[in-house]
N, CA and C of each residue as an Amber inpcrd file, in Angstrom:
protein
   363
 -11.8370000 -16.0120000  15.6770000 -11.6060000 -14.9000000  14.4510000
 -12.2610000 -15.2150000  12.5850000 -10.7940000 -15.8010000  12.2090000
 -10.7710000 -16.2580000  10.8570000 -11.1100000 -16.9840000   9.9620000
 -11.5200000 -18.3380000  11.0760000 -11.9920000 -19.8980000  10.8610000
 -10.5950000 -20.0900000  10.4860000  -9.7620000 -20.2430000  10.2600000
  -8.5530000 -20.3610000  10.0160000  -8.1240000 -21.2610000  10.6820000
  -7.6930000 -22.4700000  10.7410000  -6.9110000 -23.4740000  11.3120000
  -5.2990000 -22.8670000  11.8860000  -4.6610000 -23.6050000  13.0180000
  -3.4590000 -22.8830000  13.0640000  -2.2360000 -23.9450000  11.9910000
  -2.4510000 -24.6570000  11.7730000  -1.9570000 -25.2620000  10.5730000
  -1.7560000 -24.1470000   9.6140000  -2.7110000 -23.8680000   9.2360000
  -3.3860000 -22.9150000   7.6320000  -2.4790000 -21.3600000   7.9770000
  -2.4440000 -20.7070000   8.8540000  -1.5880000 -19.7570000   9.5690000
  -0.0060000 -20.0160000   9.4680000   0.2940000 -21.0560000   9.8220000
   1.3410000 -21.0910000   9.8730000   2.1290000 -21.3570000   8.7800000
   0.9950000 -22.2520000   8.0670000   1.6450000 -22.2790000   5.9420000
   1.0300000 -21.5040000   5.8020000   0.3070000 -20.0140000   5.9600000
   0.1070000 -19.5280000   5.4220000   1.8580000 -17.5710000   5.5420000
   1.4940000 -18.5760000   6.5640000   3.3230000 -16.5500000   7.4080000
   4.2480000 -17.5220000   6.7520000   3.9960000 -19.1460000   6.3370000
   5.7810000 -18.6870000   6.2250000   5.4100000 -19.3720000   4.6120000
   4.8610000 -19.2090000   4.1500000   4.7240000 -19.1190000   2.1940000
   4.8060000 -17.3500000   2.6250000   4.5130000 -16.6810000   3.1830000
   4.6000000 -14.8490000   2.4730000   6.3280000 -15.0980000   3.0980000
   6.9460000 -15.5920000   4.3250000   8.1430000 -15.0800000   4.6630000
   9.6000000 -15.4620000   3.7070000   8.4960000 -17.4950000   3.1750000
   9.7060000 -17.0430000   1.8190000   9.9740000 -16.1590000   0.3300000
   8.8110000 -16.2410000   0.0910000   8.4040000 -14.6360000  -0.8620000
   9.3380000 -13.6280000  -0.5180000   9.6080000 -13.7040000   1.0840000
   9.7290000 -11.8790000   1.4410000   8.9540000 -11.2270000   1.8430000
   8.1350000 -11.2320000   2.1480000   7.1880000 -10.2260000   1.9670000
   6.9670000 -10.0060000   3.8140000   7.1800000 -11.5850000   4.6520000
   7.0740000 -11.0550000   6.1050000   8.8720000 -11.3860000   6.1980000
   9.0560000 -10.6490000   7.5160000  10.6640000 -11.2520000   7.5040000
  10.3270000 -11.7710000   9.8830000  11.4100000 -12.3110000  10.0600000
  10.5360000 -12.5420000  11.5820000  11.5040000 -11.1140000  12.0110000
  10.4770000 -10.9610000  13.1500000  11.4190000  -9.1560000  13.7920000
  11.0790000  -9.5720000  15.0490000  11.7270000 -10.7870000  15.4130000
  12.1000000 -11.7070000  17.0400000  11.7020000 -12.4450000  16.9910000
  11.2680000 -12.3630000  18.3690000  10.6370000 -13.9980000  19.4010000
  10.0520000 -12.9190000  20.7510000   8.8950000 -13.2620000  20.9080000
   7.9530000 -13.0700000  22.5600000   8.1980000 -14.3070000  23.5480000
   8.7800000 -13.9050000  24.5990000   9.2740000 -15.0760000  25.8250000
   8.5190000 -14.6030000  26.7750000   8.0470000 -15.0800000  27.8480000
   7.4060000 -14.7620000  29.3100000   6.7030000 -15.6570000  29.7010000
   6.0850000 -16.2580000  28.3890000   4.4140000 -16.9830000  28.4560000
   4.8550000 -18.3700000  28.8770000   3.7580000 -19.0540000  28.7950000
   4.4780000 -20.4560000  28.8310000   4.7180000 -21.5390000  27.2740000
   5.2840000 -22.8790000  26.8760000   5.3990000 -23.3380000  25.8330000
   6.7930000 -22.8840000  25.3670000   6.6110000 -22.0160000  23.7430000
   7.9060000 -22.3380000  23.3780000   7.6510000 -20.5540000  22.6460000
   8.8360000 -19.4870000  22.8600000   8.3040000 -18.4680000  22.6160000
   7.6540000 -18.5150000  20.7900000   6.8450000 -17.2570000  21.2600000
   6.0580000 -17.0870000  19.4000000   7.1910000 -15.9030000  19.1300000
   7.2950000 -16.4080000  17.8040000   7.9240000 -15.8810000  16.7440000
   7.2210000 -14.4060000  15.6820000   7.7570000 -13.1590000  16.2390000
   6.7100000 -12.0830000  15.8330000   7.3580000 -11.4400000  14.3560000
   6.2660000 -11.3510000  13.5230000   6.8680000 -11.0640000  12.1860000
   6.2320000  -9.8600000  11.8480000   6.7440000  -9.1780000  10.6620000
   6.6080000  -7.5590000  10.1060000   6.0720000  -7.4410000   8.8580000
   5.4340000  -6.8050000   8.2220000   5.6230000  -7.0330000   6.8530000
   6.7280000  -6.5670000   6.3050000   7.3630000  -7.2670000   4.8560000
   8.3410000  -6.3490000   4.7440000   8.0050000  -4.6750000   3.8980000
   8.1470000  -3.9070000   4.4630000   8.2770000  -2.9320000   3.7370000
   8.4360000  -1.8020000   2.2350000   9.7700000  -2.6030000   2.6010000
  10.4510000  -2.2230000   0.5560000   9.5790000  -3.5130000  -0.0590000
   8.7760000  -4.6510000   0.2070000   8.4230000  -5.3240000  -0.5480000
   6.8090000  -5.5030000  -0.8240000   6.4200000  -4.0760000  -1.0600000
   5.0940000  -3.4170000  -1.2130000   4.7570000  -2.3830000  -1.8410000
   4.6140000  -1.5980000  -2.6680000   3.8390000   0.3880000  -2.4500000
   2.7170000  -0.1740000  -3.3270000   2.2510000   0.5500000  -2.4320000
   0.2750000   1.7420000  -3.3610000   0.8460000   2.7260000  -3.6870000
  -0.7630000   3.4160000  -4.3020000  -0.5650000   4.9770000  -4.5460000
  -2.1860000   5.0900000  -3.4940000  -1.9920000   6.0970000  -3.0940000
  -3.3880000   6.8990000  -2.8620000  -3.4370000   7.7910000  -3.1610000
  -4.5680000   8.5850000  -3.4710000  -5.7180000   8.6590000  -3.5000000
  -6.7660000   9.7830000  -3.2910000  -6.7030000  11.1100000  -2.6710000
  -7.3430000  12.1420000  -1.7630000  -7.6970000  13.3450000  -3.0020000
  -9.0030000  12.8530000  -3.2960000  -9.9230000  13.6440000  -4.2810000
 -10.7240000  14.8950000  -3.3350000  -9.7240000  16.1350000  -2.4540000
 -10.9800000  16.9340000  -1.6400000 -11.5960000  17.7710000  -2.8310000
 -12.1030000  19.0570000  -2.0880000 -12.7770000  19.8730000  -2.9430000
 -12.5110000  20.6280000  -2.8980000 -11.1180000  20.9940000  -2.3850000
 -10.3680000  22.1400000  -3.6270000  -9.4440000  21.6470000  -4.2950000
  -8.9160000  20.8320000  -3.2320000  -7.4430000  19.9510000  -4.6520000
  -7.3360000  18.1510000  -4.9090000  -6.7030000  17.8010000  -5.2650000
  -5.8990000  16.5870000  -5.4630000  -4.4470000  16.1030000  -4.6440000
  -4.7900000  14.6400000  -3.4610000  -2.8970000  14.8340000  -3.7660000
  -3.0160000  13.3890000  -3.7840000  -1.7100000  13.4150000  -4.3310000
  -1.8330000  12.0220000  -4.4490000   0.0900000  11.5500000  -4.2250000
   0.1210000  10.1510000  -3.6390000   0.2090000   9.4980000  -2.6110000
   1.4890000   8.3200000  -2.8670000   2.6720000   7.8950000  -3.4140000
   3.0290000   7.3210000  -3.4420000   3.4930000   6.7540000  -1.9830000
   3.6130000   5.3390000  -1.5120000   3.7490000   5.3580000  -0.1200000
   3.9900000   3.2980000  -0.3290000   5.3600000   3.1390000   0.7010000
   5.5540000   1.3810000   0.6760000   4.6560000   0.9850000   1.3030000
   4.7410000  -0.4720000   2.5350000   4.1580000  -1.0600000   2.8040000
   4.7820000  -0.8090000   4.4420000   5.6560000   0.3210000   4.4980000
   5.3290000   0.8550000   5.7270000   4.9410000   2.1520000   6.4740000
   4.8060000   2.3330000   5.2810000   3.7440000   3.8390000   5.1860000
   4.4320000   4.4320000   5.5910000   5.4240000   4.7370000   4.2420000
   6.7570000   5.7420000   4.6490000   6.2670000   6.1350000   3.4010000
   6.4520000   7.6280000   3.3170000   6.1410000   8.0690000   1.5590000
   7.0350000   8.2540000   0.7510000   7.1970000   7.9190000  -0.1580000
   7.8860000   7.7750000  -1.5030000   7.4620000   9.5070000  -2.3110000
   6.8060000   9.5060000  -2.4030000   6.2990000  10.9490000  -3.6260000
   5.5520000  11.1040000  -3.2240000   5.1170000  12.3250000  -3.4870000
   3.3910000  12.9500000  -3.1890000   3.3640000  14.8160000  -4.2480000
   2.0070000  14.3130000  -5.0700000   2.2990000  15.3800000  -5.6200000
   0.8240000  16.0760000  -5.5500000   0.5550000  16.9510000  -5.5680000
  -1.1180000  17.5200000  -5.0300000  -0.8850000  18.5920000  -5.6860000
  -2.1690000  18.1780000  -6.6080000  -2.8810000  19.2060000  -7.7680000
  -4.2690000  20.2310000  -7.1680000  -3.7690000  21.9550000  -7.4480000
  -5.3420000  22.5820000  -7.3180000  -6.4630000  22.1680000  -8.4860000
  -8.1290000  23.2290000  -7.7620000  -8.5990000  22.6280000  -8.5040000
 -10.2070000  22.4290000  -7.6710000 -11.0830000  23.0370000  -7.3020000
 -11.8820000  22.2150000  -6.8890000 -13.0080000  21.6600000  -7.8760000
 -13.8050000  20.4680000  -6.9970000 -14.7980000  19.8670000  -7.3570000
 -14.2930000  19.2250000  -8.4670000 -12.8530000  18.7620000  -9.2460000
 -12.4350000  17.9350000 -10.4120000 -13.4790000  17.0260000 -11.2660000
 -13.0680000  16.8410000 -12.1750000 -13.5960000  15.6560000 -12.8080000
 -13.4240000  14.2630000 -13.1950000 -13.9950000  13.2670000 -13.0490000
 -12.8110000  12.3220000 -13.0770000 -12.1960000  11.7630000 -13.8430000
 -12.2870000  12.5340000 -15.4280000 -11.3460000  12.4070000 -16.1710000
  -9.4170000  13.4160000 -15.6540000  -9.9260000  13.9170000 -15.6130000
  -9.2120000  15.4160000 -14.2970000  -8.3430000  14.7130000 -13.7890000
  -9.2750000  14.0320000 -12.8360000  -8.3170000  13.1400000 -11.1060000
  -7.6630000  12.8220000 -11.6850000  -7.9740000  10.9750000 -13.1670000
  -7.1890000   9.9820000 -13.9490000  -6.0970000  10.6130000 -14.4660000
  -6.0010000  11.6400000 -15.4010000  -4.9300000  12.6230000 -15.7820000
  -3.9990000  12.6000000 -14.8290000  -4.1520000  13.3700000 -13.8770000
  -3.3230000  13.2950000 -12.6080000  -2.4100000  12.0180000 -11.9200000
  -3.5220000  10.9560000 -11.8400000  -2.4290000  10.0980000 -11.2300000
  -1.7100000   8.7270000 -12.5560000  -2.5910000   9.4610000 -14.0570000
  -1.9110000   8.2640000 -14.7930000  -0.4650000   9.2860000 -14.8650000
   0.0240000  11.2600000 -14.6460000   0.7370000  11.5510000 -14.5580000
   1.9650000  11.2870000 -13.7600000   1.0390000  11.3000000 -12.2140000
   1.9990000  10.2760000 -11.4990000   2.6420000   9.6320000 -11.3540000
   1.7660000   8.4190000 -12.4180000   1.9180000   7.3260000 -11.8190000
   3.7690000   6.9540000 -12.9420000   2.4940000   7.5240000 -14.0670000
   4.3690000   7.8770000 -14.8220000   5.5280000   8.7450000 -14.9220000
   5.5030000   9.4520000 -13.7400000   6.8030000  10.2270000 -13.2790000
   7.2540000   9.5360000 -12.2800000   6.4660000   8.5070000 -11.5590000
   6.9820000   8.2620000  -9.9290000   7.2150000   6.9340000  -9.6990000
   6.4160000   6.2060000 -11.2250000   6.8240000   4.6530000 -10.5850000
   7.3030000   4.9060000 -11.2130000   7.3310000   4.5240000 -13.3560000
   8.2440000   4.1020000 -13.4230000   9.2680000   4.6620000 -13.6530000
   9.8150000   5.5790000 -13.4250000  11.1580000   5.2700000 -13.5380000
  11.9230000   5.6990000 -12.2820000  11.1790000   5.5410000 -11.5000000
  12.3160000   4.2810000  -9.6080000  12.3120000   3.4250000 -10.1790000
  13.8830000   2.7010000  -8.9880000  14.3110000   1.5360000  -9.0120000
  13.6720000   0.8200000  -8.0380000  13.2770000   1.3890000  -7.4900000
  12.5370000   1.1030000  -5.9920000  11.6090000  -0.5670000  -6.2410000
  10.7290000   0.2670000  -7.3260000   9.1730000  -0.9810000  -7.9190000
   9.3740000  -1.7000000  -9.0570000   9.0310000  -2.8700000  -8.9690000
   8.7410000  -3.9670000  -9.7270000   7.3500000  -3.9030000 -10.0060000
   6.8780000  -4.4030000 -10.6440000   5.1940000  -4.9940000 -11.1780000
   4.5900000  -5.9140000 -10.2800000   5.7800000  -6.5400000  -9.8540000
   4.8350000  -8.2680000  -8.1230000   4.7790000  -6.4700000  -7.1970000
   6.2020000  -5.8470000  -6.7550000   5.5780000  -4.9550000  -6.0480000
   4.2380000  -3.8980000  -5.8500000   3.9980000  -3.8800000  -7.1330000
   3.4270000  -2.7470000  -7.1960000   1.2930000  -3.2320000  -6.3260000
   1.1010000  -2.8090000  -5.4310000   0.2920000  -3.1620000  -5.2090000
  -1.6450000  -2.8980000  -5.2270000  -1.6090000  -1.5730000  -5.4510000
  -2.8520000  -0.8090000  -6.1610000  -2.7420000   0.2190000  -6.3470000
  -4.0100000   0.6340000  -6.6730000  -4.1480000   2.3860000  -5.8500000
  -5.8200000   2.6920000  -4.9090000  -5.5200000   3.1190000  -4.3130000
  -6.8880000   3.6300000  -3.4400000  -7.6430000   5.1340000  -3.4220000
  -8.5910000   4.9880000  -3.6550000  -9.0380000   6.5400000  -4.1890000
  -9.6890000   7.0220000  -3.2570000 -10.2330000   8.1490000  -2.4950000
 -10.5550000   8.6230000  -1.3640000 -11.7240000  10.0800000  -1.3640000
 -12.9890000   9.6100000  -1.5300000 -14.0870000  11.5460000  -2.4570000
 -14.5560000  11.7960000  -1.0610000 -14.9200000  12.8610000  -0.8230000
 -15.6350000  13.3310000   0.2840000 -16.8560000  13.2860000  -0.5140000
 -17.6090000  13.1810000  -1.6680000 -18.8700000  12.8990000  -2.3050000
 -18.8330000  12.1450000  -3.5130000 -19.8110000  11.7270000  -3.7620000
 -19.8090000  10.7590000  -4.8050000 -20.0980000  11.3730000  -6.5350000
 -19.0430000  11.0070000  -7.1090000 -18.9070000  11.9420000  -8.5760000
 -20.1610000  11.0140000  -9.5450000 -20.9060000  12.2290000 -10.0330000
 -21.6510000  11.5050000 -11.1660000 -21.2680000  11.4130000 -12.4590000
 -21.5580000  10.6780000 -12.6940000 -20.7580000   9.5680000 -13.7620000
 -21.6090000   9.7550000 -15.9270000
């Protein structure tokens, strides 16, 4: 599927666990051989901002990697311009990311933007 060798996968998982991005969540028994170790993403070590630009409003959400909402912002306005949306995102980040103790620069993973149409530049 990925083309990675089992050794490469083990090395990558070990590195991610070492820096705290993954943790052991249990062991699966019942099969042949040694029990398999189950890993989970450490949701508190990564955050992202999702932006949905709708026809009638813009919604901005701060999520941790467990999918838990940390903050939500909504702005009414039909067919907003790119500059308007970027202004909303900028204000949201200033308000919610810069003022929280939860986040560090390393924990913020990025911004995703979804629109139902193409913006004209």
